[in-house]
Coordinates of C-alpha atoms in Angstrom, one line a residue:
Chain A
M143 CA -51.2 4.2 56.3
S144 CA -53.5 4.3 58.9
L145 CA -53.6 7.0 61.4
F146 CA -52.0 4.9 64.1
A147 CA -49.2 3.6 62.1
F148 CA -48.6 7.4 60.8
F149 CA -47.7 8.1 64.5
R150 CA -45.9 4.9 65.1
E151 CA -43.8 5.3 62.0
R152 CA -42.7 9.0 62.8
R153 CA -40.6 7.8 65.8
K154 CA -38.7 5.5 63.8
Q155 CA -35.2 6.1 62.0
N156 CA -35.6 6.6 58.1
S157 CA -34.0 3.2 56.9
A158 CA -33.7 4.5 53.5
S159 CA -31.1 7.2 54.3
I160 CA -29.1 4.9 56.3
A161 CA -29.1 2.7 53.3
K162 CA -27.8 5.5 51.0
E163 CA -25.3 6.5 53.5
R164 CA -24.0 3.0 53.8
L165 CA -24.0 2.4 50.0
Q166 CA -22.1 5.6 49.5
I167 CA -19.3 4.7 51.7
I168 CA -19.1 1.0 50.7
V169 CA -19.3 1.9 46.9
A170 CA -16.6 4.8 47.2
H171 CA -14.6 2.2 49.0
E172 CA -14.9 -0.3 46.5
R173 CA -14.3 1.7 43.4
G174 CA -11.1 2.9 44.7
R175 CA -9.8 -0.8 45.1
H176 CA -11.2 -2.2 41.9
S177 CA -9.5 0.8 39.9
Q178 CA -6.0 -0.3 41.1
P179 CA -3.9 -2.8 39.3
D180 CA -3.7 -6.3 40.6
Y181 CA 0.1 -6.1 41.2
L182 CA -0.2 -3.5 44.1
P183 CA -0.7 -5.8 47.1
Q184 CA 2.3 -7.8 46.0
L185 CA 4.4 -4.6 45.4
Q186 CA 3.1 -3.3 48.8
K187 CA 4.2 -6.9 50.4
D188 CA 7.8 -6.6 48.7
L189 CA 8.6 -3.0 49.7
L190 CA 7.7 -3.6 53.3
E191 CA 10.2 -6.5 53.3
V192 CA 13.0 -4.4 51.9
I193 CA 12.2 -1.5 54.3
R194 CA 12.1 -4.1 57.1
K195 CA 15.7 -5.1 56.5
Y196 CA 16.5 -1.5 57.8
V197 CA 13.7 -0.1 59.9
P198 CA 11.2 -2.1 62.0
I199 CA 7.7 -1.1 60.6
E200 CA 4.4 -2.7 60.7
Q201 CA 2.0 -3.7 57.7
D202 CA -0.1 -0.8 58.3
Q203 CA 2.4 1.6 58.3
I204 CA 3.2 1.5 54.5
Q205 CA 0.5 2.6 52.0
V206 CA 0.9 2.3 48.4
E207 CA -1.5 4.2 45.9
L208 CA -1.6 4.5 42.3
E209 CA -3.1 7.7 41.0
N210 CA -4.2 8.5 37.3
Q211 CA -3.9 12.1 36.2
G212 CA -4.7 12.3 32.6
S213 CA -1.8 10.6 30.9
C214 CA 0.4 10.4 33.8
S215 CA 0.3 8.0 36.8
I216 CA 1.8 8.9 40.0
L217 CA 2.8 5.8 42.3
E218 CA 2.6 7.2 45.7
L219 CA 4.4 5.5 48.5
N220 CA 3.7 6.5 52.1
I221 CA 5.8 5.0 54.8
T222 CA 5.3 5.9 58.6
L223 CA 8.6 5.5 60.5
P224 CA 9.0 4.8 64.1
D225 CA 9.9 7.5 66.8
R226 CA 13.7 7.9 66.6
D227 CA 14.2 7.6 70.3
R228 CA 13.0 4.3 70.5
Chain B
M385 CA -25.6 -0.8 12.0
A386 CA -26.6 -3.6 14.6
K387 CA -26.5 -2.6 18.0
V388 CA -25.8 -5.5 20.7
L389 CA -27.5 -4.5 24.1
V390 CA -26.6 -6.4 27.1
V391 CA -29.2 -6.5 30.3
T392 CA -27.2 -7.1 33.3
S393 CA -27.3 -6.6 37.0
G394 CA -24.9 -8.6 39.0
K395 CA -27.3 -9.6 41.4
G396 CA -30.0 -12.1 40.8
G397 CA -33.8 -11.9 40.6
V398 CA -33.9 -8.1 40.1
G399 CA -35.7 -8.6 36.7
K400 CA -33.2 -9.1 34.1
T401 CA -35.1 -11.6 32.2
T402 CA -38.5 -9.6 32.6
T403 CA -36.5 -6.9 30.9
S404 CA -34.8 -8.5 28.3
A405 CA -38.3 -9.8 27.4
A406 CA -40.2 -6.4 27.4
I407 CA -37.3 -4.3 26.2
G408 CA -36.9 -6.5 23.2
T409 CA -40.6 -7.0 22.4
G410 CA -40.7 -3.5 22.5
L411 CA -38.2 -2.7 20.0
A412 CA -39.7 -5.1 17.6
L413 CA -43.4 -3.5 18.5
R414 CA -41.6 -0.5 16.9
G415 CA -40.5 -2.1 14.0
H416 CA -36.8 -2.9 14.7
K417 CA -35.9 -6.7 13.9
T418 CA -34.9 -7.7 17.2
V419 CA -33.1 -10.9 18.7
I420 CA -33.2 -11.8 22.3
V421 CA -30.5 -14.2 23.3
D422 CA -30.2 -16.2 26.6
F423 CA -27.0 -16.6 27.9
D424 CA -28.1 -18.5 31.0
V425 CA -26.4 -21.7 30.2
G426 CA -27.9 -24.6 32.4
L427 CA -30.7 -22.3 33.8
R428 CA -32.6 -21.1 30.8
N429 CA -35.6 -19.1 31.5
L430 CA -36.2 -16.4 28.7
D431 CA -38.2 -19.3 26.5
L432 CA -40.5 -19.5 29.6
I433 CA -41.1 -15.7 30.0
M434 CA -41.5 -15.2 25.9
G435 CA -43.9 -18.1 26.2
C436 CA -41.9 -20.4 23.6
E437 CA -40.5 -22.9 26.1
R438 CA -42.2 -25.7 23.7
R439 CA -40.6 -24.7 20.8
V440 CA -37.0 -25.0 21.5
V441 CA -35.5 -27.6 19.6
Y442 CA -31.9 -26.1 19.0
D443 CA -30.1 -23.9 21.2
F444 CA -27.2 -21.4 21.6
V445 CA -24.7 -24.0 22.3
N446 CA -25.9 -26.3 19.5
V447 CA -25.1 -23.3 16.9
I448 CA -21.7 -22.6 18.8
N449 CA -20.7 -26.4 18.4
N450 CA -22.0 -26.3 14.8
E451 CA -24.8 -28.9 15.5
A452 CA -27.5 -26.9 14.3
T453 CA -27.3 -23.7 11.9
L454 CA -28.5 -20.2 13.3
T455 CA -31.8 -20.5 11.2
Q456 CA -32.4 -23.4 12.6
A457 CA -32.1 -22.5 16.4
L458 CA -33.8 -18.9 16.1
I459 CA -37.4 -19.2 17.3
K460 CA -39.5 -16.9 15.8
D461 CA -42.2 -15.0 18.1
K462 CA -46.0 -16.1 17.4
R463 CA -47.0 -12.7 18.2
L464 CA -44.3 -10.2 16.4
E465 CA -43.2 -10.5 13.0
N466 CA -40.0 -8.8 14.0
L467 CA -38.8 -10.8 16.9
Y468 CA -36.7 -14.0 17.5
V469 CA -35.5 -15.7 20.4
L470 CA -32.1 -17.7 20.9
A471 CA -32.8 -20.1 23.8
A472 CA -29.8 -21.0 26.0
S473 CA -29.0 -24.6 26.6
Q474 CA -29.8 -26.6 29.7
T475 CA -26.2 -28.6 29.4
R476 CA -24.7 -28.6 32.9
D477 CA -21.1 -28.0 31.1
K478 CA -20.5 -24.4 32.4
D479 CA -17.8 -24.2 29.6
A480 CA -20.4 -24.8 26.7
L481 CA -19.9 -21.1 25.9
T482 CA -16.8 -19.6 24.4
L483 CA -15.6 -16.2 23.7
E484 CA -15.1 -17.1 20.0
G485 CA -17.9 -19.1 19.6
V486 CA -20.2 -16.1 21.1
G487 CA -18.3 -13.8 19.1
K488 CA -19.0 -15.8 15.8
V489 CA -22.9 -16.2 16.4
I490 CA -23.0 -12.3 17.5
E491 CA -21.1 -11.5 14.1
E492 CA -23.8 -13.6 12.3
L493 CA -26.8 -12.1 14.2
K494 CA -25.4 -8.6 13.3
G495 CA -25.7 -9.6 9.6
S496 CA -29.7 -9.8 9.9
F497 CA -31.0 -8.0 13.2
E498 CA -30.9 -4.5 14.1
Y499 CA -31.2 -5.1 17.9
I500 CA -29.3 -8.0 19.7
V501 CA -30.3 -8.2 23.3
C502 CA -28.3 -10.2 25.6
D503 CA -29.9 -11.6 28.5
S504 CA -26.9 -11.9 31.0
P505 CA -27.3 -14.8 33.8
A506 CA -26.6 -13.2 37.5
G507 CA -23.1 -13.2 38.8
I508 CA -19.8 -12.0 37.4
E509 CA -18.9 -15.7 36.2
K510 CA -18.3 -16.6 32.6
G511 CA -21.8 -16.4 31.4
A512 CA -22.0 -12.8 32.7
H513 CA -18.8 -11.8 31.3
L514 CA -19.6 -13.4 27.7
A515 CA -23.0 -11.8 27.7
M516 CA -21.4 -8.3 28.0
Y517 CA -18.1 -8.6 26.2
Y518 CA -19.7 -7.8 22.6
A519 CA -22.1 -5.0 23.9
D520 CA -22.5 -1.5 22.4
E521 CA -24.8 -0.8 25.2
A522 CA -26.0 -1.9 28.5
I523 CA -28.9 -1.8 30.6
V524 CA -28.1 -2.4 34.4
V525 CA -31.0 -3.4 36.1
T526 CA -31.3 -2.3 39.7
N527 CA -33.8 -2.6 42.7
P528 CA -34.0 0.0 45.3
E529 CA -32.0 -2.0 47.7
V530 CA -28.6 -1.8 49.4
S531 CA -27.1 -5.5 47.7
S532 CA -28.6 -4.8 44.4
V533 CA -27.1 -1.3 44.1
R534 CA -23.8 -2.5 45.1
D535 CA -23.6 -5.3 42.7
S536 CA -24.8 -2.8 40.0
D537 CA -21.9 -0.7 40.8
R538 CA -19.3 -3.4 40.5
M539 CA -21.1 -4.5 37.1
L540 CA -20.4 -0.9 36.1
G541 CA -16.8 -1.3 36.8
L542 CA -16.8 -4.4 35.0
L543 CA -18.5 -3.2 31.9
A544 CA -15.7 -0.6 31.8
S545 CA -12.7 -2.7 31.8
K546 CA -13.7 -6.3 30.6
S547 CA -15.8 -5.8 27.5
K548 CA -14.4 -6.0 23.9
R549 CA -14.9 -2.2 23.6
A550 CA -12.6 -1.6 26.7
E551 CA -10.0 -3.9 25.8
N552 CA -9.7 -2.5 22.5
G553 CA -9.4 1.0 23.6
E554 CA -12.9 1.9 21.8
D555 CA -15.5 4.2 22.8
S556 CA -16.9 2.8 26.3
I557 CA -20.4 0.9 26.5
R558 CA -23.2 3.1 26.6
E559 CA -24.7 2.4 30.2
H560 CA -28.3 3.0 31.3
L561 CA -30.0 2.6 34.5
L562 CA -33.4 0.8 34.9
L563 CA -34.5 0.7 38.4
T564 CA -37.1 -2.0 38.8
R565 CA -39.7 -3.1 41.4
Y566 CA -39.9 0.6 42.4
N567 CA -42.5 1.4 45.2
P568 CA -43.3 5.0 45.5
E569 CA -45.1 4.7 48.6
R570 CA -42.5 3.2 50.7
V571 CA -40.0 5.6 49.1
N572 CA -42.2 8.4 50.4
K573 CA -42.2 6.6 53.9
G574 CA -38.4 6.5 53.9
E575 CA -38.4 2.8 53.9
M576 CA -37.1 2.4 50.4
L577 CA -33.9 4.2 48.3
G578 CA -35.5 7.0 46.1
V579 CA -34.6 7.0 42.1
E580 CA -32.8 10.2 43.2
D581 CA -30.5 8.4 45.7
V582 CA -29.7 5.4 43.2
E583 CA -28.9 7.7 40.5
E584 CA -26.6 9.6 42.7
I585 CA -24.5 6.6 43.8
L586 CA -24.3 4.7 40.3
A587 CA -23.9 8.2 38.6
I588 CA -25.4 6.7 35.3
R589 CA -28.1 7.9 32.7
L590 CA -31.7 6.8 33.8
L591 CA -33.4 4.8 31.2
G592 CA -36.6 4.2 33.2
V593 CA -38.2 3.2 36.5
I594 CA -40.6 0.4 36.6
P595 CA -43.1 0.3 39.4
E596 CA -43.5 -2.8 41.5
S597 CA -46.5 -4.1 39.8
Q598 CA -48.8 -7.4 39.9
A599 CA -48.7 -7.4 36.1
V600 CA -45.1 -8.7 36.1
L601 CA -46.1 -11.9 37.6
K602 CA -49.5 -12.2 35.8
A603 CA -47.6 -11.6 32.5
S604 CA -44.9 -14.4 33.3
N605 CA -47.6 -16.8 34.4
Q606 CA -48.9 -16.9 30.9
G607 CA -45.4 -16.1 29.1
I608 CA -46.5 -12.9 27.5
P609 CA -43.9 -10.1 27.7
V610 CA -45.2 -7.5 30.3
I611 CA -44.6 -4.8 27.8
L612 CA -47.4 -6.4 25.7
D613 CA -50.1 -5.8 28.8
E614 CA -50.5 -2.1 27.5
Q615 CA -53.2 -1.4 30.7
S616 CA -50.6 -2.5 33.4
D617 CA -48.3 0.5 34.6
A618 CA -45.1 -1.8 34.4
G619 CA -46.3 -2.2 30.5
Q620 CA -46.4 1.4 30.2
A621 CA -43.0 2.3 32.0
Y622 CA -41.1 -0.3 30.0
S623 CA -42.7 1.1 26.7
D624 CA -41.4 4.5 27.9
A625 CA -38.0 3.0 28.5
V626 CA -37.9 1.6 25.1
E627 CA -38.8 5.0 23.7
R628 CA -35.9 6.5 25.6
L629 CA -33.3 3.8 24.4
L630 CA -34.3 4.8 20.6
G631 CA -33.6 8.3 21.8
K632 CA -36.9 10.1 22.5
E633 CA -37.3 12.2 25.6
M634 CA -40.2 11.1 27.6
P635 CA -41.1 12.5 31.2
H636 CA -40.6 9.6 33.9
R637 CA -44.0 8.3 35.0
F638 CA -45.2 6.2 38.3
L639 CA -42.8 7.8 40.5
D640 CA -45.5 9.2 42.8
V641 CA -47.9 7.7 45.1
K642 CA -51.5 7.1 43.7
K643 CA -54.0 9.0 45.7
K644 CA -55.8 7.2 48.2
G645 CA -59.6 7.6 49.3
F646 CA -60.3 9.0 52.7
L647 CA -61.6 5.8 54.2
Q648 CA -58.6 4.0 53.0
R649 CA -56.3 6.7 54.2
L650 CA -57.8 6.4 57.6
F651 CA -57.9 2.9 58.0
G652 CA -55.0 1.8 56.0
G653 CA -55.0 -1.4 54.0
N654 CA -53.4 -2.1 50.8
E655 CA -50.1 -1.7 52.0

């Protein structure tokens, strides 16, 4: 690196650390998704329809996750119901 | 007991074929009878890198279709006694390779070879799947660059779920990280992901770091596996990687910037 380049470079952001940060986020996200069984999205859709028969909820108000802990798997269902007074 | 090794990456152009040729040759150099198998049907290139492109008569697909015997299709290396190449065919038929056909050939190769190095095509399609399906160990070739690292991670997921070992509930495939086209100078400047960064993200055993080197192109131009260029940094780095693959502890070289002279430092150049 030449003398001039040295001072020029110092002001710039470190692009490698940006790359690392972006990778850590996307890789963690994708690992989570790929470890889920293929039927989860369909299950989520079906559940949404059943619940909608009784309570009006949006697509993003239901979350289905499968967690593996050793030999047992836990299907976690998280539904945010709308406010009662509405 | 024969070992099946897959060289894979997901992303193209990171150095899978260069690595397959170098590692396979390195194993043979150390006295292990080795065959390198090209799985890239339609786009074969291993023959060129190994310098045996004019000696391909029968290929992998011919053997699967019983148009040739394995003995007829295996190309013996002119330099090394223990080294053979099985070329991919140039057919455009994507379904030329089948799971059963590949399994049969691998089984037959296991009878006469110690190491079977499978050079995977890029992507996650059929060819890549078949290349890794029967593997005992995997070398995941990665460049210190975002798309390559992401694809490698995806590949690791597939190795853990879509291989024969995974499907049969056997011990999982032993995974090794090989970081290629590494430029210590750019890493120092914060322009390139460092070896620790990639190790941290992918979290697998580091087999080696191959520096970005002019020797690689020079070797491929001539059809000589770069590991045979013993003077070159890349050749030496591949040699170290082979030693580690065989279980020897070796310190990692070529991770630091080469010292520059005073004038070069002041006026730049060679960047």
